mmCIF file of C-alpha atoms and ligand atoms in Angstrom:
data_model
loop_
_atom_site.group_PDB
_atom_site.id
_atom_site.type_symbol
_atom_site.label_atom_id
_atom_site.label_comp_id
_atom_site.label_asym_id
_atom_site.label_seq_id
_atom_site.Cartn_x
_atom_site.Cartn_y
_atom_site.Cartn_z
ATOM 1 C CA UNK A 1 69.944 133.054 50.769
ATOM 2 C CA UNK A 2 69.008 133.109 54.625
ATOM 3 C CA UNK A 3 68.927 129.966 56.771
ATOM 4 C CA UNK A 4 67.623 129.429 59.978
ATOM 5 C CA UNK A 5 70.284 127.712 61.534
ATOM 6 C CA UNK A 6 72.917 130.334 60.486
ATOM 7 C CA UNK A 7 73.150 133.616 62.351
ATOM 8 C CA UNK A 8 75.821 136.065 63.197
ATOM 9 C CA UNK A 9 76.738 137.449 66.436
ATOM 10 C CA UNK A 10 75.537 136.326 70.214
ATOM 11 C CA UNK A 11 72.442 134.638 68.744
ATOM 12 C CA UNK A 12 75.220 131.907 66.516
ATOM 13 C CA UNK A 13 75.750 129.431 69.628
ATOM 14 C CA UNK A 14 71.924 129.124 70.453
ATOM 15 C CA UNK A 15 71.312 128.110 66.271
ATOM 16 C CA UNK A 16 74.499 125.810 66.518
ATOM 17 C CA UNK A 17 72.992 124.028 69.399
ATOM 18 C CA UNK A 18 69.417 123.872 67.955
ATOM 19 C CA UNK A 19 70.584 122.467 64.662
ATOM 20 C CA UNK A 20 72.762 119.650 66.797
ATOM 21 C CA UNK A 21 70.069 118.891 68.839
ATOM 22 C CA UNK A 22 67.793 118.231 65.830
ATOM 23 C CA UNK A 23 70.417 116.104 63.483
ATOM 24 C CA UNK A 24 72.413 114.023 66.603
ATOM 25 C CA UNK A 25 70.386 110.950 65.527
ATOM 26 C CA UNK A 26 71.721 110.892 62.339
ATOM 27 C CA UNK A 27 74.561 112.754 62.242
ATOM 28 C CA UNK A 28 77.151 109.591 62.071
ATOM 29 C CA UNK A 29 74.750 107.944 58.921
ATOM 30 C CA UNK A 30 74.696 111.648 57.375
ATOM 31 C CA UNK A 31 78.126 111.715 57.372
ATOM 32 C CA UNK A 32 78.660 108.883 55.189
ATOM 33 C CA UNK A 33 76.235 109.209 52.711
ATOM 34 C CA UNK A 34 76.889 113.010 51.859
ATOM 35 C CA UNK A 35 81.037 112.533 52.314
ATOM 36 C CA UNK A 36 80.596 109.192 49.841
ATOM 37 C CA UNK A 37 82.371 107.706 53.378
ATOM 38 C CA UNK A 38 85.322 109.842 53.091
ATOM 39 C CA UNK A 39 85.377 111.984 55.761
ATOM 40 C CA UNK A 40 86.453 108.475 57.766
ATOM 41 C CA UNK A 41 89.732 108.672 55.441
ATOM 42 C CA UNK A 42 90.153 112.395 55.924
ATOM 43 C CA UNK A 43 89.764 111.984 59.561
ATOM 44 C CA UNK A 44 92.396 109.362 59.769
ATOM 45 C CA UNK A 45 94.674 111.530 58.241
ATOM 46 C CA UNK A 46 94.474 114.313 60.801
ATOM 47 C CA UNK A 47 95.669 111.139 63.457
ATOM 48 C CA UNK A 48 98.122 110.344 61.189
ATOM 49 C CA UNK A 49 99.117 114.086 61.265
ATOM 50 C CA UNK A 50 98.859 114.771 64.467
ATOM 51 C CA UNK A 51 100.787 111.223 65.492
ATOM 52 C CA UNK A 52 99.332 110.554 69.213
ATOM 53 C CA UNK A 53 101.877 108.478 71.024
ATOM 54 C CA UNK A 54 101.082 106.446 74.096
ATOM 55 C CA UNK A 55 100.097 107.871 77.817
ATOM 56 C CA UNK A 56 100.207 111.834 75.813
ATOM 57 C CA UNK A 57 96.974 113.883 76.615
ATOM 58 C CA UNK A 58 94.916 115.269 73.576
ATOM 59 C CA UNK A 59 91.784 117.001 73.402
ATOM 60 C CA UNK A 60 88.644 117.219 70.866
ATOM 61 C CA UNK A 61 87.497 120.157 70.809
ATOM 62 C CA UNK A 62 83.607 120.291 69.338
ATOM 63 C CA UNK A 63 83.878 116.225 69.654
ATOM 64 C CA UNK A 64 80.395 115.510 68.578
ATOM 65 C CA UNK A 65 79.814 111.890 68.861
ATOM 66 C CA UNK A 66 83.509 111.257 69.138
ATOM 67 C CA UNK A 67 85.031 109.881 65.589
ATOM 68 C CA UNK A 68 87.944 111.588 66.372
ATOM 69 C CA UNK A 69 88.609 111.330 70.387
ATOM 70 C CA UNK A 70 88.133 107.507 69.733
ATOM 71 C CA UNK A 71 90.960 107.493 66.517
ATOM 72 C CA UNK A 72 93.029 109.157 69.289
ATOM 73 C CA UNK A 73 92.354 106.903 72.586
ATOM 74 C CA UNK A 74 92.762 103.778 69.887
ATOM 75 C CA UNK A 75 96.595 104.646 69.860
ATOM 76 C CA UNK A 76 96.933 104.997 73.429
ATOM 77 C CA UNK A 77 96.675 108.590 73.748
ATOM 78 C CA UNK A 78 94.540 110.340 76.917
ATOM 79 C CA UNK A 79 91.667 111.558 75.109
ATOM 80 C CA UNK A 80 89.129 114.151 76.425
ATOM 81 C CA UNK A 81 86.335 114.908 74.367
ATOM 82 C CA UNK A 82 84.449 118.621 74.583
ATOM 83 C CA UNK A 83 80.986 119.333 73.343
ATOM 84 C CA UNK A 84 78.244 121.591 74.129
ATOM 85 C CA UNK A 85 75.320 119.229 72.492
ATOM 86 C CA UNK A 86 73.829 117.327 75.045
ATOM 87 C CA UNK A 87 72.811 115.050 71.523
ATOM 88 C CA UNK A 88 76.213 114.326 69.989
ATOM 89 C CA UNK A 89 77.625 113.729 73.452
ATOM 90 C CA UNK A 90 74.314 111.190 74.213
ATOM 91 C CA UNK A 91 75.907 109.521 70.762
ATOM 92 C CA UNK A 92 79.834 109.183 72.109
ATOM 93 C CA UNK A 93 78.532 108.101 75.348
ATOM 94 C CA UNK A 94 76.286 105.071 73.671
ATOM 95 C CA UNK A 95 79.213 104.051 71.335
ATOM 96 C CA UNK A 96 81.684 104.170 74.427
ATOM 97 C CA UNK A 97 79.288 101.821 76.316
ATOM 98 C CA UNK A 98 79.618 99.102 73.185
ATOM 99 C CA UNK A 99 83.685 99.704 72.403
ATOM 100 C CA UNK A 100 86.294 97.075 72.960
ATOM 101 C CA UNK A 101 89.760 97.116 73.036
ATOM 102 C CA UNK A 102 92.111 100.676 73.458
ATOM 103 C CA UNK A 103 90.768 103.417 75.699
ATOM 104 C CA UNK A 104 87.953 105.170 75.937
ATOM 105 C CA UNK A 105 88.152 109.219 75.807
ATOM 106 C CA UNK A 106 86.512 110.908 78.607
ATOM 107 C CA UNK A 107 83.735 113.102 77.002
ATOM 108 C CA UNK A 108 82.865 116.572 78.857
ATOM 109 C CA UNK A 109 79.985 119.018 77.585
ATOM 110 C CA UNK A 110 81.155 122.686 77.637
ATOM 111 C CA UNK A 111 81.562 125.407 75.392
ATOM 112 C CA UNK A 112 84.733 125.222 72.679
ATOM 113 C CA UNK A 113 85.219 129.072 73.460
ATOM 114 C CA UNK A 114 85.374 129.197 77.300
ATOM 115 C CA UNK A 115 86.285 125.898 78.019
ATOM 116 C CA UNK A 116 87.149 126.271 81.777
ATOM 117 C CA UNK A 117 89.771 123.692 81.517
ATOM 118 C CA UNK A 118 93.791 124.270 83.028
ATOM 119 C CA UNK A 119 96.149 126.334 80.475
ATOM 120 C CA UNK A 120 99.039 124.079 79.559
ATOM 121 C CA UNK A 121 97.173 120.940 79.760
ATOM 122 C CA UNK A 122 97.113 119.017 76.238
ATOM 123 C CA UNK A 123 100.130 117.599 74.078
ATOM 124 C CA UNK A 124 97.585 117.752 71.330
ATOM 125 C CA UNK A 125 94.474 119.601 70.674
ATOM 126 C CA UNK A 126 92.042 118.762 67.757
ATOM 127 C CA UNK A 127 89.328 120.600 66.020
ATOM 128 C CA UNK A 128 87.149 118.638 63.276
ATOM 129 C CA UNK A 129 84.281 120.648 61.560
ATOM 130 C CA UNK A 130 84.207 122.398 63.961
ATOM 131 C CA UNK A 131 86.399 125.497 64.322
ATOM 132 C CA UNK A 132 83.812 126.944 61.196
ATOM 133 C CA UNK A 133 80.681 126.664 63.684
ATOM 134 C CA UNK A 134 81.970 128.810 66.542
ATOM 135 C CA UNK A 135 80.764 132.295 66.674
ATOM 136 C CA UNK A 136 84.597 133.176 66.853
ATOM 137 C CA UNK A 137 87.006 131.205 65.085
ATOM 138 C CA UNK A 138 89.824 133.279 66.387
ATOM 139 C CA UNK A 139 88.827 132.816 69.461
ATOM 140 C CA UNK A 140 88.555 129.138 69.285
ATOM 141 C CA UNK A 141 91.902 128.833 68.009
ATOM 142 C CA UNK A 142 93.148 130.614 71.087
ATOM 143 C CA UNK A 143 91.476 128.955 73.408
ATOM 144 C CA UNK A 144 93.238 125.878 71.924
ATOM 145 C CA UNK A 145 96.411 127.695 72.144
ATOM 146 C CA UNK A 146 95.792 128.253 75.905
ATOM 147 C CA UNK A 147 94.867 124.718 76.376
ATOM 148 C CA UNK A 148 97.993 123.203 74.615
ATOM 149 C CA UNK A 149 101.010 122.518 76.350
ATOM 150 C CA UNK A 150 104.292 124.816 75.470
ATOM 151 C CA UNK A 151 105.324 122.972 72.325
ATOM 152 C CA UNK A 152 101.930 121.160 71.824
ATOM 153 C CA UNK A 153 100.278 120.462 68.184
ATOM 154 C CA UNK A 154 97.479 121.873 67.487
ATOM 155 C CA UNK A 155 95.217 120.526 64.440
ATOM 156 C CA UNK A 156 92.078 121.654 62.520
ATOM 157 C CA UNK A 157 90.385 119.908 59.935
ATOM 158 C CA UNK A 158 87.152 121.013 58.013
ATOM 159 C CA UNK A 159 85.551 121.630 54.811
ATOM 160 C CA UNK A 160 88.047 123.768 52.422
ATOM 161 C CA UNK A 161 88.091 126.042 50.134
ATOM 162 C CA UNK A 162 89.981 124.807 46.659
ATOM 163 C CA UNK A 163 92.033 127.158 45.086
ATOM 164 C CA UNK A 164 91.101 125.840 41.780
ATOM 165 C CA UNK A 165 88.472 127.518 40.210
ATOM 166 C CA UNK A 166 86.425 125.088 38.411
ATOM 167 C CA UNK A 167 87.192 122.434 41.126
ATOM 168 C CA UNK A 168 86.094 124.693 44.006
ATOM 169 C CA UNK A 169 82.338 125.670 42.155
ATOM 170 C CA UNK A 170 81.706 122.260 41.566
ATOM 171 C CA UNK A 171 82.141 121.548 44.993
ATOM 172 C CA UNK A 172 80.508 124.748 45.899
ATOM 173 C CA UNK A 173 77.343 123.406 44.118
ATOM 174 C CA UNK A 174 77.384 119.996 45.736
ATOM 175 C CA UNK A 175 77.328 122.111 49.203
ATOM 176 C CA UNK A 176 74.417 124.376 48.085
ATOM 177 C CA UNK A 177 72.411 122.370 45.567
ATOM 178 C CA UNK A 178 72.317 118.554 46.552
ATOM 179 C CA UNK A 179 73.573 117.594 50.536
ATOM 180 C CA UNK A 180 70.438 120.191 51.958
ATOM 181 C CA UNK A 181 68.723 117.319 50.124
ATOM 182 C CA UNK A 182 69.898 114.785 53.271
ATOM 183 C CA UNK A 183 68.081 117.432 55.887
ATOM 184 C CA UNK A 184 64.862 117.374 53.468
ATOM 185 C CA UNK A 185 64.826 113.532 53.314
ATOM 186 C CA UNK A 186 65.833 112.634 57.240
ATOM 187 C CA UNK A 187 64.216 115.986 58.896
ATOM 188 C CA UNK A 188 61.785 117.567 55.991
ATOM 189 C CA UNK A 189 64.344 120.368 56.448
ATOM 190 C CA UNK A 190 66.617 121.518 53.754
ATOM 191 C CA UNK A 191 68.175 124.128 56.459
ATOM 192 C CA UNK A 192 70.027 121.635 58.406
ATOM 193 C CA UNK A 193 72.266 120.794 55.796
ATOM 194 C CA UNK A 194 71.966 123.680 53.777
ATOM 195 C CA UNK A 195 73.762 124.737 57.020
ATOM 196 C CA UNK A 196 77.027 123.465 55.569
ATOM 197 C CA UNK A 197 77.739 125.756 52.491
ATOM 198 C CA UNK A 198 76.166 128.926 54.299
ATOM 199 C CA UNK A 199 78.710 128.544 57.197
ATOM 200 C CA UNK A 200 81.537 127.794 54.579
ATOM 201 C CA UNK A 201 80.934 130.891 53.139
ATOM 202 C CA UNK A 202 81.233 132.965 56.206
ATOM 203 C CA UNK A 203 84.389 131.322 57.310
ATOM 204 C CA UNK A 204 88.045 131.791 55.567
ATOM 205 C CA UNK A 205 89.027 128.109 55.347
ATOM 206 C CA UNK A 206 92.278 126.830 55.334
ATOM 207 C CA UNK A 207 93.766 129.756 54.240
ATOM 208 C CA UNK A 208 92.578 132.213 56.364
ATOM 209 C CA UNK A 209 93.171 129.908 60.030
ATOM 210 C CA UNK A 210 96.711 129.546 57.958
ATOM 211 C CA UNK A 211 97.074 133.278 58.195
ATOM 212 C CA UNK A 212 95.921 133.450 61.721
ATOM 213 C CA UNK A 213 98.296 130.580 62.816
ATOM 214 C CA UNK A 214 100.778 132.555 61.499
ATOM 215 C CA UNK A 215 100.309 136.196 63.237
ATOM 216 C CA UNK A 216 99.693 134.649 66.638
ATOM 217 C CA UNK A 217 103.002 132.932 66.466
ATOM 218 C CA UNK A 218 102.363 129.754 66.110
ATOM 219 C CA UNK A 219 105.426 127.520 64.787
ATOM 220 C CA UNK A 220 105.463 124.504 62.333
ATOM 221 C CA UNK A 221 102.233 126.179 60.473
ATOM 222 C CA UNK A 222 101.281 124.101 57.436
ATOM 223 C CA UNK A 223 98.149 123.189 55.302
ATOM 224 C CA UNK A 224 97.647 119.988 54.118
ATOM 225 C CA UNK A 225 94.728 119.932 51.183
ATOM 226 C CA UNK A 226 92.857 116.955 50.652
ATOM 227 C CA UNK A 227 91.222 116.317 47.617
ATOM 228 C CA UNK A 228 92.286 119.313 45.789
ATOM 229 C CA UNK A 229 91.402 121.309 48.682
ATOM 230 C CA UNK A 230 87.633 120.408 49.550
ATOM 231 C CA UNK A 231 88.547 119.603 52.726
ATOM 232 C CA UNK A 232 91.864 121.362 54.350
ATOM 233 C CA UNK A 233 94.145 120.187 58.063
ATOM 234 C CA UNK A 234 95.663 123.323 59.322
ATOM 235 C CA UNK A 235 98.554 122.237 61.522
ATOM 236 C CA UNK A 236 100.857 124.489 64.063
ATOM 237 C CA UNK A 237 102.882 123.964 66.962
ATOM 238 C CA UNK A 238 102.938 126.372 70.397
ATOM 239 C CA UNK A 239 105.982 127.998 70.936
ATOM 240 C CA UNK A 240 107.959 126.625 73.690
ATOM 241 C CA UNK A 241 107.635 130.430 75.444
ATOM 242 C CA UNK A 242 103.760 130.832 75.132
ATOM 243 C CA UNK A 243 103.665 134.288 76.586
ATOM 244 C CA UNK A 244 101.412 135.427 73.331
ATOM 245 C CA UNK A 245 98.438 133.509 74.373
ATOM 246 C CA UNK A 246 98.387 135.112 77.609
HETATM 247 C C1 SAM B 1 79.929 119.265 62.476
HETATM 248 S S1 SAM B 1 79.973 118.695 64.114
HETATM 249 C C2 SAM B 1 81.570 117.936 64.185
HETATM 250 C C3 SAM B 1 81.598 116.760 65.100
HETATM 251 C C4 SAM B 1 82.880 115.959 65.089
HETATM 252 N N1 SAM B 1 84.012 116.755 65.493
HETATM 253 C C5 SAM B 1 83.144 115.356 63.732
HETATM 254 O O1 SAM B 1 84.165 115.692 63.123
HETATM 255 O O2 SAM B 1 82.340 114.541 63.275
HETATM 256 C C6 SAM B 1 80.237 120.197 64.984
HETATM 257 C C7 SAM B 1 80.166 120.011 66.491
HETATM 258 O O3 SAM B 1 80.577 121.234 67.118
HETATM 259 C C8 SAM B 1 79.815 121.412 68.288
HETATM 260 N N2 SAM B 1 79.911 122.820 68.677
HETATM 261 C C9 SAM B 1 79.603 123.902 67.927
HETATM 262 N N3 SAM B 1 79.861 125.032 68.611
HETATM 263 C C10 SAM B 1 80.362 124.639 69.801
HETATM 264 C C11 SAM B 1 80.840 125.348 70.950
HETATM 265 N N4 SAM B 1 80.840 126.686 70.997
HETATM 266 N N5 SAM B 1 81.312 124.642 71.983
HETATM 267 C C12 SAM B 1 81.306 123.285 71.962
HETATM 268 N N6 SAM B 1 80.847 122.558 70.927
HETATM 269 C C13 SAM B 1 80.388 123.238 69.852
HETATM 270 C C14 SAM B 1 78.429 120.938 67.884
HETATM 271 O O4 SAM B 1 77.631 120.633 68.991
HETATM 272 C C15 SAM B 1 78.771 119.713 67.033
HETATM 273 O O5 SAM B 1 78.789 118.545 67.798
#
């Protein structure tokens, strides 16, 4: 089944963008209803992984309107936030303007595979649903190799792919068969998040960025399921010598 947001090679970035421009409204209230809430508590578990300590620099890659940059600046860490949706980053910015208390993450707009920002920069660099969306995923992840400091943590969290059988069609179906209903009701357009399960197919989950962790050389390399697995942190750690993301 074909849909419109979903398209491979150089045409993938201009659908991405489309489909964030159209759902930035809603994305936060989406979010909610389709993850029952959850993917607050999953989130919070990639800070808890990747531990942000005060006055360290960390950056979102594919921020959207910020969830995670703000879990990050909210324990003192130096957050910058990357996007290329004008939308999502409209979003951050408005929910920056009414936050109190801990920091406030800078939020830039740029592209996740190019970012243009300094090699050797970030103690931690973060990837939430987003590393699936890129029109290479390898790519990403070595961009946020390039942009973490020698030793740095790098984290990815997004939608999994159980290893349980049963466990990972029933999911499967909830992707495909009822959260397109949320784009119908909000947009009277099944394809925005019928977006989900089409791009989960096409992407190798938590096993496959395991894999690829691995053969760039990445150290520390684990995989923390949640939920049996429908939603998966990849974690790894730059080498000290980082001559294999040159
Ligand atoms: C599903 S949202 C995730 C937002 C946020 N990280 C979260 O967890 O709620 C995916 C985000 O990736 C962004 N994105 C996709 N491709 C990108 C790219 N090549 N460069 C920068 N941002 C990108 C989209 O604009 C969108 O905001």
């Amino acid at each position: 089944m074909s849909n419109k947001f979903y398209e491979t090679g150089s045409n993938r970035a201009t659908k991405v963008n489309d489909l964030f421009a159209t759902i930035a409204p809603r994305y936060d209230l989406i979010n909610d209803l389709q993850s029952f809430w959850m993917h607050r508590w999953w989130k919070k578990r990639l800070i808890d992984l990747a531990s942000p300590r005060p006055e360290e620099t960390a950056l979102d890659l594919c921020c959207g309107t910020g969830d995670v940059a703000f879990l990050m600046a909210s324990r003192g860490a130096r957050v910058t936030g990357l996007d290329f949706s004008q939308g999502m980053l409209k979003v951050a910015a408005q929910r920056a303007e009414v936050r109190t208390g801990a920091g406030t993450p800078q939020f830039v707009q740029g592209d996740a595979l190019d970012t243009g920002l300094a090699s050797d920069s970030f103690d931690i660099v973060t990837i939430s649903y987003g590393l699936r969306n890129l029109s290479d995923w390898r790519q990403g992840l070595r961009e946020m190799c390039r942009l973490a400091k020698p030793g740095g943590r790098l984290l990815v969290l997004d939608f999994g792919k159980p290893d349980l059988l049963w466990w990972r069609r029933l999911y499967l179906s909830y992707l495909k068969w009822v959260v397109p209903r949320f784009g119908r009701i909000f947009f009277q357009d099944a394809d925005t998040h019928g977006y989900i399960h089409e791009s989960l197919l096409h992407y190798p989950a938590q096993r496959g960025v395991e894999a690829e962790m691995r053969s760039m050389g990445l150290e520390d390399v684990k995989v923390c399921n949640l939920m049996g697995g429908i939603m998966g942190i990849n974690q790894g750690r730059c080498p000290i010598a980082k001559s294999f993301t040159d």
